[in-house]
Coordinates of C-alpha atoms in Angstrom, one line a residue:
Chain A
X1 CA 64.3 89.9 56.2
X2 CA 63.0 87.1 56.2
X3 CA 60.7 88.6 53.2
X4 CA 63.8 89.3 51.3
X5 CA 65.1 86.1 51.9
X6 CA 62.1 84.4 49.7
X7 CA 62.2 87.1 47.2
X8 CA 66.3 85.9 46.8
X9 CA 64.7 82.3 46.9
X10 CA 61.8 82.9 44.4
X11 CA 64.5 84.9 42.3
X12 CA 66.4 82.6 40.8
X13 CA 63.4 80.2 39.3
X14 CA 66.0 78.0 37.7
X15 CA 67.6 77.0 41.3
X16 CA 64.2 77.2 43.0
X17 CA 62.3 75.1 39.7
X18 CA 65.1 71.9 40.6
X19 CA 64.5 73.0 44.3
X20 CA 60.9 72.1 43.7
X21 CA 60.9 69.0 41.6
X22 CA 63.5 67.4 44.0
X23 CA 61.1 67.8 46.7
X24 CA 57.9 67.5 45.0
X25 CA 59.6 64.5 43.9
X26 CA 60.4 62.8 47.2
X27 CA 57.5 63.7 48.6
X28 CA 55.2 62.0 46.0
X29 CA 57.2 58.9 46.3
X30 CA 57.2 58.3 49.9
X31 CA 53.3 59.7 50.1
X32 CA 52.6 57.4 46.6
X33 CA 54.5 53.5 48.2
X34 CA 53.2 54.6 51.7
X35 CA 49.7 54.8 50.2
X36 CA 49.8 51.7 47.9
X37 CA 51.6 50.1 50.9
X38 CA 48.9 50.6 53.6
X39 CA 45.8 49.9 50.6
X40 CA 47.9 46.8 50.2
X41 CA 48.1 45.7 53.5
X42 CA 44.7 46.7 53.9
X43 CA 43.4 44.1 51.2
X44 CA 45.2 41.6 53.4
X45 CA 42.2 41.7 56.4
X46 CA 39.1 42.2 53.7
X47 CA 37.3 39.6 54.9
X48 CA 36.8 41.3 58.1
X49 CA 35.4 43.9 56.2
X50 CA 33.4 42.5 53.8
X51 CA 31.8 40.0 56.2
X52 CA 30.8 42.1 58.8
X53 CA 30.3 40.5 63.0
X54 CA 31.6 42.0 66.1
X55 CA 33.5 38.7 67.2
X56 CA 35.2 36.3 65.6
X57 CA 35.4 32.7 66.5
X58 CA 38.6 30.4 65.3
X59 CA 41.1 27.2 65.9
X60 CA 43.4 28.4 68.4
X61 CA 46.5 28.2 66.3
X62 CA 44.3 31.1 63.2
X63 CA 46.8 33.8 63.2
X64 CA 45.1 35.3 60.8
X65 CA 42.0 35.8 58.1
X66 CA 43.2 34.3 55.2
X67 CA 44.2 31.1 57.1
X68 CA 40.8 29.2 57.5
X69 CA 41.6 25.5 60.3
X70 CA 39.1 23.8 59.5
X71 CA 36.8 23.8 62.8
X72 CA 34.5 20.6 64.3
X73 CA 30.8 22.1 64.0
X74 CA 30.0 20.9 68.1
X75 CA 31.4 23.8 68.0
X76 CA 28.9 26.0 67.6
X77 CA 27.2 24.7 70.4
X78 CA 30.1 25.3 72.5
X79 CA 30.2 28.8 71.4
X80 CA 26.2 29.5 71.2
X81 CA 26.4 28.3 75.1
X82 CA 29.1 30.6 76.4
X83 CA 27.2 33.3 78.6
X84 CA 26.9 37.2 77.0
X85 CA 26.9 35.6 73.2
X86 CA 23.1 36.7 71.6
X87 CA 23.4 34.1 68.6
X88 CA 26.5 32.6 66.6
X89 CA 26.8 32.0 63.2
X90 CA 28.9 29.4 61.4
X91 CA 31.2 31.0 58.1
X92 CA 33.1 28.9 55.8
X93 CA 35.8 30.3 54.0
X94 CA 38.5 28.6 51.3
X95 CA 39.6 28.6 48.2
X96 CA 38.2 26.6 45.3
X97 CA 38.5 25.9 41.8
X98 CA 35.7 27.6 40.4
X99 CA 35.3 26.6 35.8
X100 CA 33.8 28.5 34.0
X101 CA 31.2 28.0 31.0
X102 CA 33.7 28.0 27.8
X103 CA 36.5 25.4 29.6
X104 CA 38.5 28.2 31.8
X105 CA 39.0 27.8 35.8
X106 CA 39.4 30.6 38.3
X107 CA 40.2 30.6 42.0
X108 CA 38.1 31.6 43.7
X109 CA 37.2 32.4 47.4
X110 CA 34.3 30.8 48.8
X111 CA 32.3 32.1 51.6
X112 CA 29.7 30.0 53.1
X113 CA 27.2 32.1 55.8
X114 CA 24.3 31.2 57.6
X115 CA 21.2 30.8 55.8
X116 CA 19.2 31.1 58.2
X117 CA 20.3 34.6 59.5
X118 CA 22.5 35.6 56.6
X119 CA 25.1 37.0 59.2
X120 CA 28.1 37.5 56.9
X121 CA 26.4 38.4 53.9
X122 CA 27.4 41.1 51.2
X123 CA 25.9 44.4 52.4
X124 CA 25.3 45.7 48.6
X125 CA 23.8 43.7 46.4
X126 CA 24.2 46.1 43.0
X127 CA 21.7 42.9 41.5
X128 CA 19.3 40.1 42.9
X129 CA 18.6 39.2 46.1
X130 CA 20.5 38.0 49.3
X131 CA 17.1 35.5 50.1
X132 CA 17.6 33.9 46.2
X133 CA 20.2 32.5 48.3
X134 CA 17.9 29.9 49.8
X135 CA 16.9 28.8 46.1
X136 CA 19.2 25.2 44.8
X137 CA 22.5 25.7 43.7
X138 CA 22.3 29.1 44.0
X139 CA 25.3 31.9 44.6
X140 CA 26.2 35.5 44.7
X141 CA 29.6 36.9 43.4
X142 CA 30.8 40.1 43.6
X143 CA 31.2 42.8 41.2
X144 CA 35.0 42.7 40.6
X145 CA 34.9 38.4 40.1
X146 CA 32.0 38.7 37.4
X147 CA 33.9 40.7 35.6
X148 CA 37.2 38.4 36.0
X149 CA 34.9 35.4 35.3
X150 CA 33.3 36.6 32.5
X151 CA 33.0 35.6 29.2
X152 CA 35.4 36.2 26.6
X153 CA 34.6 37.5 23.1
X154 CA 35.3 39.9 20.5
X155 CA 34.3 43.6 21.1
X156 CA 32.8 45.4 18.1
X157 CA 36.5 47.2 17.6
X158 CA 37.7 43.2 16.9
X159 CA 39.2 43.4 20.3
X160 CA 39.0 40.5 22.9
X161 CA 36.5 41.8 25.6
X162 CA 35.0 40.0 28.6
X163 CA 31.2 40.3 29.0
X164 CA 30.7 40.4 32.7
X165 CA 29.0 37.8 34.7
X166 CA 25.0 37.8 35.3
X167 CA 22.3 37.0 36.9
X168 CA 21.0 33.8 36.1
X169 CA 24.5 32.6 34.6
X170 CA 26.0 29.8 35.3
X171 CA 29.3 28.4 36.4
X172 CA 30.8 24.8 38.3
X173 CA 32.5 24.0 41.3
X174 CA 34.1 21.2 42.1
X175 CA 30.7 19.9 38.9
X176 CA 28.5 21.1 41.1
X177 CA 25.9 24.1 39.3
X178 CA 26.3 27.0 40.6
X179 CA 23.9 29.8 39.4
X180 CA 24.8 33.6 39.8
X181 CA 20.9 35.1 41.6
X182 CA 22.9 38.2 42.9
X183 CA 25.6 40.3 41.9
X184 CA 27.5 42.3 45.5
X185 CA 29.8 45.2 46.0
X186 CA 33.1 44.3 48.0
X187 CA 35.8 45.3 49.0
X188 CA 38.8 43.6 47.0
X189 CA 41.0 40.7 48.3
X190 CA 44.3 40.5 49.0
X191 CA 44.5 36.9 47.3
X192 CA 42.7 38.4 44.2
X193 CA 40.2 36.2 43.3
X194 CA 36.5 36.6 42.8
X195 CA 34.5 36.4 46.4
X196 CA 31.2 34.2 45.8
X197 CA 28.7 33.8 48.1
X198 CA 26.9 30.9 48.8
X199 CA 24.8 29.2 52.2
X200 CA 27.3 27.2 54.4
X201 CA 25.7 23.9 54.0
X202 CA 25.7 24.3 50.3
X203 CA 29.3 25.7 50.8
X204 CA 30.2 21.9 52.3
X205 CA 28.8 20.3 49.1
X206 CA 30.8 22.1 47.1
X207 CA 33.9 21.6 48.9
X208 CA 33.6 17.4 48.8
X209 CA 35.9 15.9 50.1
X210 CA 37.0 18.0 53.6
X211 CA 35.3 16.4 56.8
X212 CA 35.5 19.6 58.7
X213 CA 34.5 22.8 56.7
X214 CA 33.3 25.7 59.9
X215 CA 36.4 27.8 59.2
X216 CA 35.4 30.3 61.7
X217 CA 32.0 31.6 63.9
X218 CA 30.6 34.9 63.5
X219 CA 28.9 35.9 67.0
X220 CA 27.3 38.9 68.3
X221 CA 27.5 39.8 71.9
X222 CA 24.9 40.2 74.2
X223 CA 23.7 44.3 74.7
X224 CA 26.2 45.4 77.0
X225 CA 28.3 43.0 76.7
X226 CA 31.8 44.0 74.9
X227 CA 33.2 42.3 71.7
X228 CA 36.4 41.9 74.4
X229 CA 35.4 41.2 77.1
X230 CA 32.9 38.4 75.7
X231 CA 36.4 37.2 73.5
X232 CA 37.9 36.7 76.8
X233 CA 34.7 34.5 78.3
X234 CA 34.6 32.1 74.4
X235 CA 38.4 31.5 75.3
X236 CA 37.5 31.0 78.9
X237 CA 35.4 28.5 78.3
X238 CA 35.7 26.8 75.1
X239 CA 40.2 27.1 74.5
X240 CA 38.9 28.1 70.9
X241 CA 40.5 31.5 69.9
X242 CA 37.7 34.4 69.9
X243 CA 38.9 37.8 67.8
X244 CA 37.1 41.5 67.6
X245 CA 36.7 43.0 64.4
X246 CA 37.9 45.8 64.4
X247 CA 39.8 47.2 61.6
X248 CA 40.4 50.6 62.2
X249 CA 44.0 50.3 62.1
X250 CA 45.0 53.5 64.2
X251 CA 42.5 52.5 66.7
X252 CA 42.5 48.7 66.7
X253 CA 42.5 46.3 69.9
X254 CA 45.1 43.8 71.2
X255 CA 42.2 41.4 69.5
X256 CA 42.1 42.6 66.6
X257 CA 42.0 39.7 63.5
X258 CA 42.8 42.9 61.3
X259 CA 45.5 44.0 63.3
X260 CA 47.3 40.6 63.4
X261 CA 46.8 40.2 60.1
X262 CA 47.7 43.3 59.6
X263 CA 51.2 42.2 61.9
X264 CA 51.4 38.4 60.3
X265 CA 51.6 40.0 56.6
X266 CA 54.4 42.4 57.8
X267 CA 56.7 39.8 59.4
X268 CA 55.6 37.1 56.9
X269 CA 56.0 38.9 53.7
X270 CA 58.4 40.8 51.6
X271 CA 56.3 44.2 51.0
X272 CA 57.0 46.3 54.3
X273 CA 60.7 45.9 53.1
X274 CA 59.7 46.5 49.2
X275 CA 57.8 49.6 50.2
X276 CA 59.7 50.9 52.7
X277 CA 62.8 50.8 50.5
X278 CA 61.6 52.5 48.2
X279 CA 59.9 55.5 51.0
X280 CA 63.4 55.6 52.1
X281 CA 64.5 56.0 48.5
X282 CA 62.1 59.1 48.2
X283 CA 63.7 60.5 51.6
X284 CA 67.7 59.5 50.5
X285 CA 66.4 60.9 47.1
X286 CA 64.8 64.3 48.3
X287 CA 67.7 65.0 50.3
X288 CA 70.4 64.2 48.2
X289 CA 69.2 66.5 45.6
X290 CA 67.1 69.6 47.7
X291 CA 70.3 69.2 49.6
X292 CA 72.7 69.5 46.5
X293 CA 70.9 71.9 44.8
X294 CA 69.9 74.0 48.0
X295 CA 73.3 74.1 48.7
X296 CA 74.5 75.0 45.3
X297 CA 72.0 77.9 45.9
X298 CA 73.9 79.1 48.8
X299 CA 77.0 78.8 46.9
X300 CA 75.6 81.1 44.2
X301 CA 74.8 83.7 47.1
X302 CA 77.6 82.7 49.0
X303 CA 79.4 86.3 48.6
X304 CA 76.1 88.6 49.3
X305 CA 75.6 85.7 52.6
X306 CA 79.4 87.5 52.9
X307 CA 78.5 91.2 51.8
X308 CA 75.0 90.9 54.5
X309 CA 77.6 89.4 57.5
X310 CA 79.9 92.4 56.4
X311 CA 76.7 94.9 56.3
X312 CA 76.4 93.4 60.0
X313 CA 73.7 90.6 59.7
X314 CA 74.7 88.2 62.7
X315 CA 74.8 84.3 62.1
X316 CA 71.3 83.7 63.2
X317 CA 69.5 86.0 61.2
X318 CA 71.4 84.5 57.9
X319 CA 70.6 81.1 59.6
X320 CA 66.9 82.3 59.9
X321 CA 66.8 83.5 56.1
X322 CA 68.2 79.7 55.4
X323 CA 65.3 78.1 57.0
X324 CA 62.8 80.6 55.5
X325 CA 64.2 79.4 52.5
X326 CA 64.4 76.1 52.7
X327 CA 61.1 75.3 54.8
X328 CA 59.2 77.6 52.1
X329 CA 60.5 75.2 49.5
X330 CA 60.0 72.6 51.6
X331 CA 56.2 73.8 51.6
X332 CA 55.2 74.5 48.0
X333 CA 57.7 71.0 47.0
X334 CA 55.3 68.9 49.7
X335 CA 52.0 70.6 47.8
X336 CA 53.2 69.8 44.7
X337 CA 54.7 66.0 45.8
X338 CA 51.6 65.7 48.1
X339 CA 49.2 66.4 44.9
X340 CA 50.3 64.8 42.7
X341 CA 50.2 62.0 44.6
X342 CA 46.5 62.5 45.5
X343 CA 46.1 63.4 41.8
X344 CA 47.8 59.6 40.9
X345 CA 45.6 57.7 43.9
X346 CA 42.2 58.9 42.6
X347 CA 43.1 57.8 39.3
X348 CA 44.0 53.9 41.1
X349 CA 40.8 54.5 43.0
X350 CA 39.1 54.3 39.7
X351 CA 41.2 52.3 38.3
X352 CA 40.9 49.6 40.8
X353 CA 44.0 48.4 40.9
X354 CA 46.4 48.4 43.3
X355 CA 44.9 49.6 46.4
X356 CA 45.4 53.5 47.3
X357 CA 44.7 54.4 51.0
X358 CA 45.9 57.9 52.0
X359 CA 45.4 58.2 55.8
X360 CA 45.7 62.1 56.4
X361 CA 48.9 60.3 59.3
X362 CA 50.5 59.7 56.2
X363 CA 50.7 63.4 54.7
X364 CA 51.7 64.3 58.3
X365 CA 54.6 61.9 58.0
X366 CA 55.6 62.8 54.6
X367 CA 55.1 66.8 55.3
X368 CA 57.1 65.6 58.3
X369 CA 59.9 64.1 56.7
X370 CA 60.4 67.4 53.5
X371 CA 60.3 69.3 56.7
X372 CA 63.6 67.2 57.7
X373 CA 64.7 66.9 54.4
X374 CA 64.1 71.3 53.9
X375 CA 66.0 70.9 57.5
X376 CA 69.8 69.2 56.7
X377 CA 69.2 71.4 53.2
X378 CA 69.1 75.0 55.2
X379 CA 72.1 72.7 57.9
X380 CA 74.0 72.6 55.2
X381 CA 73.8 75.9 54.1
X382 CA 74.6 77.5 57.2
X383 CA 77.4 75.4 57.9
X384 CA 78.8 77.2 54.5
X385 CA 77.4 80.4 55.1
X386 CA 79.1 80.5 59.2
X387 CA 82.2 79.6 57.4
X388 CA 82.2 82.3 55.2
X389 CA 84.7 85.6 56.6
X390 CA 82.9 88.8 56.3
X391 CA 86.6 90.4 55.2
X392 CA 86.7 88.4 52.4
X393 CA 84.3 90.5 50.6
X394 CA 87.2 93.1 50.1
X395 CA 89.0 90.4 48.1
X396 CA 87.2 90.8 45.3
Chain B
X1 CA 84.6 122.4 57.2
X2 CA 83.3 122.7 60.4
X3 CA 84.8 122.3 63.7
X4 CA 85.0 119.1 63.3
X5 CA 86.8 118.6 60.9
X6 CA 90.0 118.0 62.4
X7 CA 88.3 116.1 65.3
X8 CA 89.6 111.8 64.7
X9 CA 87.6 109.6 63.6
X10 CA 89.5 106.4 63.5
X11 CA 93.0 105.9 64.8
X12 CA 94.6 102.2 64.2
X13 CA 98.1 102.4 66.3
X14 CA 100.7 100.1 66.3
X15 CA 98.4 97.2 64.4
X16 CA 99.8 93.8 63.3
X17 CA 98.5 91.5 60.9
X18 CA 99.8 88.3 59.9
X19 CA 98.3 85.3 58.0
X20 CA 99.7 81.8 57.9
X21 CA 100.6 79.7 60.4
X22 CA 104.0 80.5 62.2
X23 CA 105.6 78.7 60.2
X24 CA 105.3 80.0 57.0
X25 CA 104.0 83.3 58.2
X26 CA 102.5 86.8 55.8
X27 CA 102.9 89.6 57.2
X28 CA 100.3 92.4 56.1
X29 CA 100.4 95.0 58.6
X30 CA 103.3 95.2 60.9
X31 CA 103.2 98.5 63.0
X32 CA 100.6 99.8 61.0
X33 CA 99.2 103.7 62.4
X34 CA 96.3 105.5 60.4
X35 CA 94.4 108.5 61.0
X36 CA 91.1 109.7 59.4
X37 CA 89.3 112.8 60.2
X38 CA 85.3 113.5 60.5
X39 CA 83.9 115.6 57.3
X40 CA 87.3 114.6 55.3
X41 CA 87.1 112.0 52.3
X42 CA 90.9 109.5 52.9
X43 CA 92.4 108.0 50.4
X44 CA 94.5 104.5 51.1
X45 CA 97.0 104.0 48.5
X46 CA 99.6 101.6 47.3
X47 CA 101.1 99.0 45.4
X48 CA 99.6 95.3 45.2
X49 CA 100.4 93.4 48.4
X50 CA 100.8 96.3 50.5
X51 CA 98.5 95.8 53.2
X52 CA 95.6 98.0 52.7
X53 CA 92.4 95.6 52.6
X54 CA 93.6 94.5 55.7
X55 CA 93.7 97.8 56.8
X56 CA 90.6 98.1 55.6
X57 CA 89.4 94.9 57.3
X58 CA 90.1 96.3 60.6
X59 CA 89.0 99.5 60.9
X60 CA 85.8 97.7 59.2
X61 CA 85.9 95.4 62.3
X62 CA 85.9 92.2 59.6
X63 CA 89.2 91.2 60.6
X64 CA 90.9 91.5 63.7
X65 CA 94.3 92.3 64.1
X66 CA 96.8 90.5 66.6
X67 CA 98.6 93.5 68.1
X68 CA 97.7 97.6 68.2
X69 CA 94.7 99.3 68.8
X70 CA 91.1 100.5 66.7
X71 CA 89.1 103.2 67.2
X72 CA 86.5 104.1 65.5
X73 CA 84.2 107.3 65.7
X74 CA 85.5 106.5 70.1
X75 CA 84.2 102.4 70.3
X76 CA 87.7 100.8 70.6
X77 CA 87.3 97.7 68.3
X78 CA 90.3 95.9 69.3
X79 CA 88.4 94.0 72.4
X80 CA 85.5 93.4 71.0
X81 CA 84.3 89.9 70.7
X82 CA 82.6 88.7 67.1
X83 CA 78.9 89.3 68.4
X84 CA 79.8 93.6 69.4
X85 CA 81.9 93.6 66.2
X86 CA 78.8 92.6 64.5
X87 CA 76.5 94.9 66.3
X88 CA 79.0 98.0 65.2
X89 CA 79.1 97.3 61.9
X90 CA 75.1 97.3 61.8
X91 CA 75.4 101.1 62.8
X92 CA 78.3 102.4 61.8
X93 CA 79.3 101.0 58.9
X94 CA 78.7 101.5 55.2
X95 CA 79.9 99.5 52.4
X96 CA 80.9 99.6 48.7
X97 CA 83.0 97.1 47.0
X98 CA 85.0 97.1 43.9
X99 CA 81.8 94.2 42.5
X100 CA 79.3 96.6 43.9
X101 CA 77.9 92.9 45.3
X102 CA 74.3 93.6 44.8
X103 CA 72.2 90.6 45.4
X104 CA 70.8 90.1 40.8
X105 CA 67.2 88.3 42.3
X106 CA 66.6 91.4 44.3
X107 CA 65.2 94.6 43.4
X108 CA 67.1 98.0 43.3
X109 CA 65.1 99.1 46.0
X110 CA 65.6 95.9 48.3
X111 CA 69.0 96.0 47.8
X112 CA 68.9 99.2 49.3
X113 CA 66.9 98.0 51.9
X114 CA 69.2 95.4 53.2
X115 CA 71.3 97.9 56.1
X116 CA 67.6 98.9 57.5
X117 CA 66.0 95.7 57.2
X118 CA 69.2 93.7 59.2
X119 CA 68.7 96.8 61.7
X120 CA 65.4 95.5 62.1
X121 CA 63.6 98.6 60.5
X122 CA 59.9 98.3 59.3
X123 CA 60.0 96.7 56.3
X124 CA 57.8 99.3 54.9
X125 CA 59.9 102.6 56.6
X126 CA 63.2 100.8 54.9
X127 CA 61.2 100.9 51.6
X128 CA 60.3 104.9 51.9
X129 CA 64.0 105.8 53.2
X130 CA 65.3 103.6 50.0
X131 CA 63.5 105.0 47.9
X132 CA 64.2 108.4 48.8
X133 CA 68.2 107.7 49.0
X134 CA 67.8 106.7 44.9
X135 CA 66.0 109.2 44.0
X136 CA 68.7 111.4 45.1
X137 CA 71.7 108.6 43.5
X138 CA 69.6 110.2 40.1
X139 CA 68.4 106.0 39.7
X140 CA 64.4 107.3 40.0
X141 CA 62.4 105.0 37.5
X142 CA 65.0 101.9 38.7
X143 CA 63.8 101.6 41.6
X144 CA 61.8 97.9 40.5
X145 CA 64.8 96.9 37.8
X146 CA 66.7 93.9 38.9
X147 CA 70.5 95.0 39.6
X148 CA 72.2 93.2 36.4
X149 CA 69.7 95.3 34.3
X150 CA 72.0 98.7 34.9
X151 CA 75.3 99.3 34.0
X152 CA 77.9 99.8 35.2
X153 CA 78.2 102.7 37.4
X154 CA 74.2 102.9 37.0
X155 CA 75.5 99.9 39.9
X156 CA 77.6 101.5 41.8
X157 CA 75.2 104.5 42.6
X158 CA 72.6 101.1 43.8
X159 CA 75.7 100.6 46.3
X160 CA 75.8 103.8 47.8
X161 CA 72.3 103.8 48.3
X162 CA 73.0 100.6 50.0
X163 CA 75.7 102.1 52.1
X164 CA 74.5 105.2 52.6
X165 CA 71.1 104.5 53.3
X166 CA 71.1 103.9 57.1
X167 CA 73.6 106.9 57.6
X168 CA 76.3 105.4 59.0
X169 CA 79.4 107.7 60.2
X170 CA 81.6 105.4 59.0
X171 CA 82.2 105.1 54.6
X172 CA 84.5 102.4 53.7
X173 CA 84.6 102.2 49.8
X174 CA 86.6 98.9 48.6
X175 CA 88.0 100.3 44.7
X176 CA 84.6 102.1 43.8
X177 CA 86.2 102.6 40.9
X178 CA 87.9 100.1 39.2
X179 CA 85.1 98.2 37.2
X180 CA 84.1 101.4 35.7
X181 CA 85.1 103.7 33.4
X182 CA 86.9 107.0 33.4
X183 CA 83.8 109.6 33.6
X184 CA 81.7 106.8 35.0
X185 CA 84.6 106.7 37.9
X186 CA 85.1 110.6 38.4
X187 CA 80.5 111.0 38.4
X188 CA 80.8 108.3 41.6
X189 CA 83.4 109.5 43.3
X190 CA 81.6 113.3 42.8
X191 CA 78.9 111.4 44.5
X192 CA 80.5 110.1 47.4
X193 CA 82.5 113.0 48.4
X194 CA 78.9 115.2 48.1
X195 CA 77.5 112.7 50.0
X196 CA 80.0 112.6 52.8
X197 CA 80.4 115.8 53.6
X198 CA 78.8 115.8 56.7
X199 CA 81.2 116.3 60.1
X200 CA 79.4 113.5 61.1
X201 CA 80.8 111.3 58.6
X202 CA 84.1 109.6 57.3
X203 CA 84.7 108.1 54.6
X204 CA 87.5 105.7 53.2
X205 CA 88.2 104.8 50.1
X206 CA 91.4 102.0 49.0
X207 CA 91.9 102.6 45.2
X208 CA 94.9 101.7 42.8
X209 CA 93.1 104.4 40.5
X210 CA 94.8 107.9 40.3
X211 CA 91.9 109.6 38.0
X212 CA 90.2 109.8 41.0
X213 CA 92.8 110.8 43.8
X214 CA 91.9 114.7 43.3
X215 CA 88.7 113.6 45.3
X216 CA 90.4 113.2 48.2
X217 CA 91.1 115.4 51.0
X218 CA 94.3 113.1 52.0
X219 CA 96.2 110.4 50.6
X220 CA 97.5 107.8 52.7
X221 CA 100.7 106.1 51.0
X222 CA 100.7 102.7 51.8
X223 CA 103.9 100.0 51.5
X224 CA 105.2 97.0 53.3
X225 CA 101.8 96.9 55.5
X226 CA 102.4 100.1 57.0
X227 CA 101.6 103.8 56.0
X228 CA 103.9 105.5 54.6
X229 CA 103.1 109.0 54.3
X230 CA 100.3 111.1 53.6
X231 CA 99.9 114.3 51.7
X232 CA 97.1 116.3 50.8
X233 CA 98.4 116.8 47.3
X234 CA 97.8 114.3 45.1
X235 CA 100.6 115.7 42.7
X236 CA 102.2 114.7 45.6
X237 CA 102.4 111.3 45.2
X238 CA 104.8 109.2 43.1
X239 CA 102.1 106.8 41.3
X240 CA 104.6 105.0 38.7
X241 CA 104.0 101.7 41.0
X242 CA 100.3 102.4 41.6

């Protein structure tokens, strides 16, 4: 009977198309919005991805990675003296205004790293060398920043065009020259501004007037010492806050700074509400369109279901037929919707905006929700068919 | 006719059937008695509202009467629960409906296969048997078409094939010719009659169509919820009120 149930479903192409549209749209909305949500949320802890260290140490009042509270330089020595620390390096992060050569200003994320060890330096340089940061007034800018801070001009088509900054170009931070010696590839941040890397000492110079410039300390545990364990020791011995740097959302531990950053944004911003609303909307639209279309499909076939009942099919068989029809439509609708979400995601990733992270878990959750929609649709149909009297087939 | 011709196939005795609330009760059957024999084609006739369809539903086990007994091929139906009645219908009954009730999104052969698949027969076996019966009702070559592409007479032939494919002892026909012209109706009834000529089968036909009375072995006339008389010769019936 299940094969016939499927033939009944596929035989009514108009209804099937409508049903699939509802399910696919619903799946698309849920998968795409969830992926953009996780993409944006993953940008909130971008510094954790771009600046690599096993343990981060901060002021005890720090709640998330974008909210650095300056430490005293002497704290570095205290951390280095903790048992289990292999090395500790200073890190400066701040938002400062940079003045372009054309007079325009841009808000940048200034990152000052230790000049001796280059701990926290970008992993991939597409132009230049990291060692050139030791030269006077030098900085390394990320690719996105280089195009964002680029020189405005007119293209061959007569339209305004920005020429990305390149090695050798200069700009100013607090009236101090910054000469680009490298272009790096890093992940973009939630704040949207360019990443400008320089040495820790030079960063002090760029942020004139700041008494304390030590934002974080990057710490490497000695061999055999677990990062979480070292965090405990640092906190106990120094009274500072120590964090692990795991950024894998499904595996991060209690001490992860990325995790705390994620939940800080979850609690303190309207992002989850906004995207959650969109996902719920997708679910409700799916239930409304698919439920209504499937119900109308059942209504149209009601007299045939009544005839099948009269011929001796129990409600169990009919219920299974309806489930097969609803779940098959759900499966196809999910495939179409998830496929479209993937295609849109690819375009987004190529353009770099908005962020798009489609975890397998998102697909599984979307799949489960689409099956839920199918289940609700089938149950609505089953209730209707169960109320049909088999004797009604004799009433014309 | 064989020696079984006078053996009872269907017997309903003292059947009462009411619809509606106690304050607003409609009496459909009142102490109705009915008997059909093996190997015969019996017609139930009478004016609209006399209880023909209700009696047919009671015999088919799709309605349970408030009083009386119903026995079909030795099986008492009046004490059976819904599940047992469903099983009974699955094994013993074939239906031909007034509006055919062929599923438009299925092919002809798939429509005919339905009763076999309900019985849990394998798909390939059901298909093979259905194809054979479709050929027998004269629709070879139309197996993979949709019912909507067929004429009314052809659709009713498909319905007959569907009603007989699982070889049920009792064939229930509800106004089988009402949607057909005279000649097509006569062809269909001839087909039903031919296919029903088995000592292990009984055909009950509800109809208003006096043009097909001649195909009946007997005709039971209903009036006010009961069988008023049973005749062997259609000429004995007053058809002016039908």
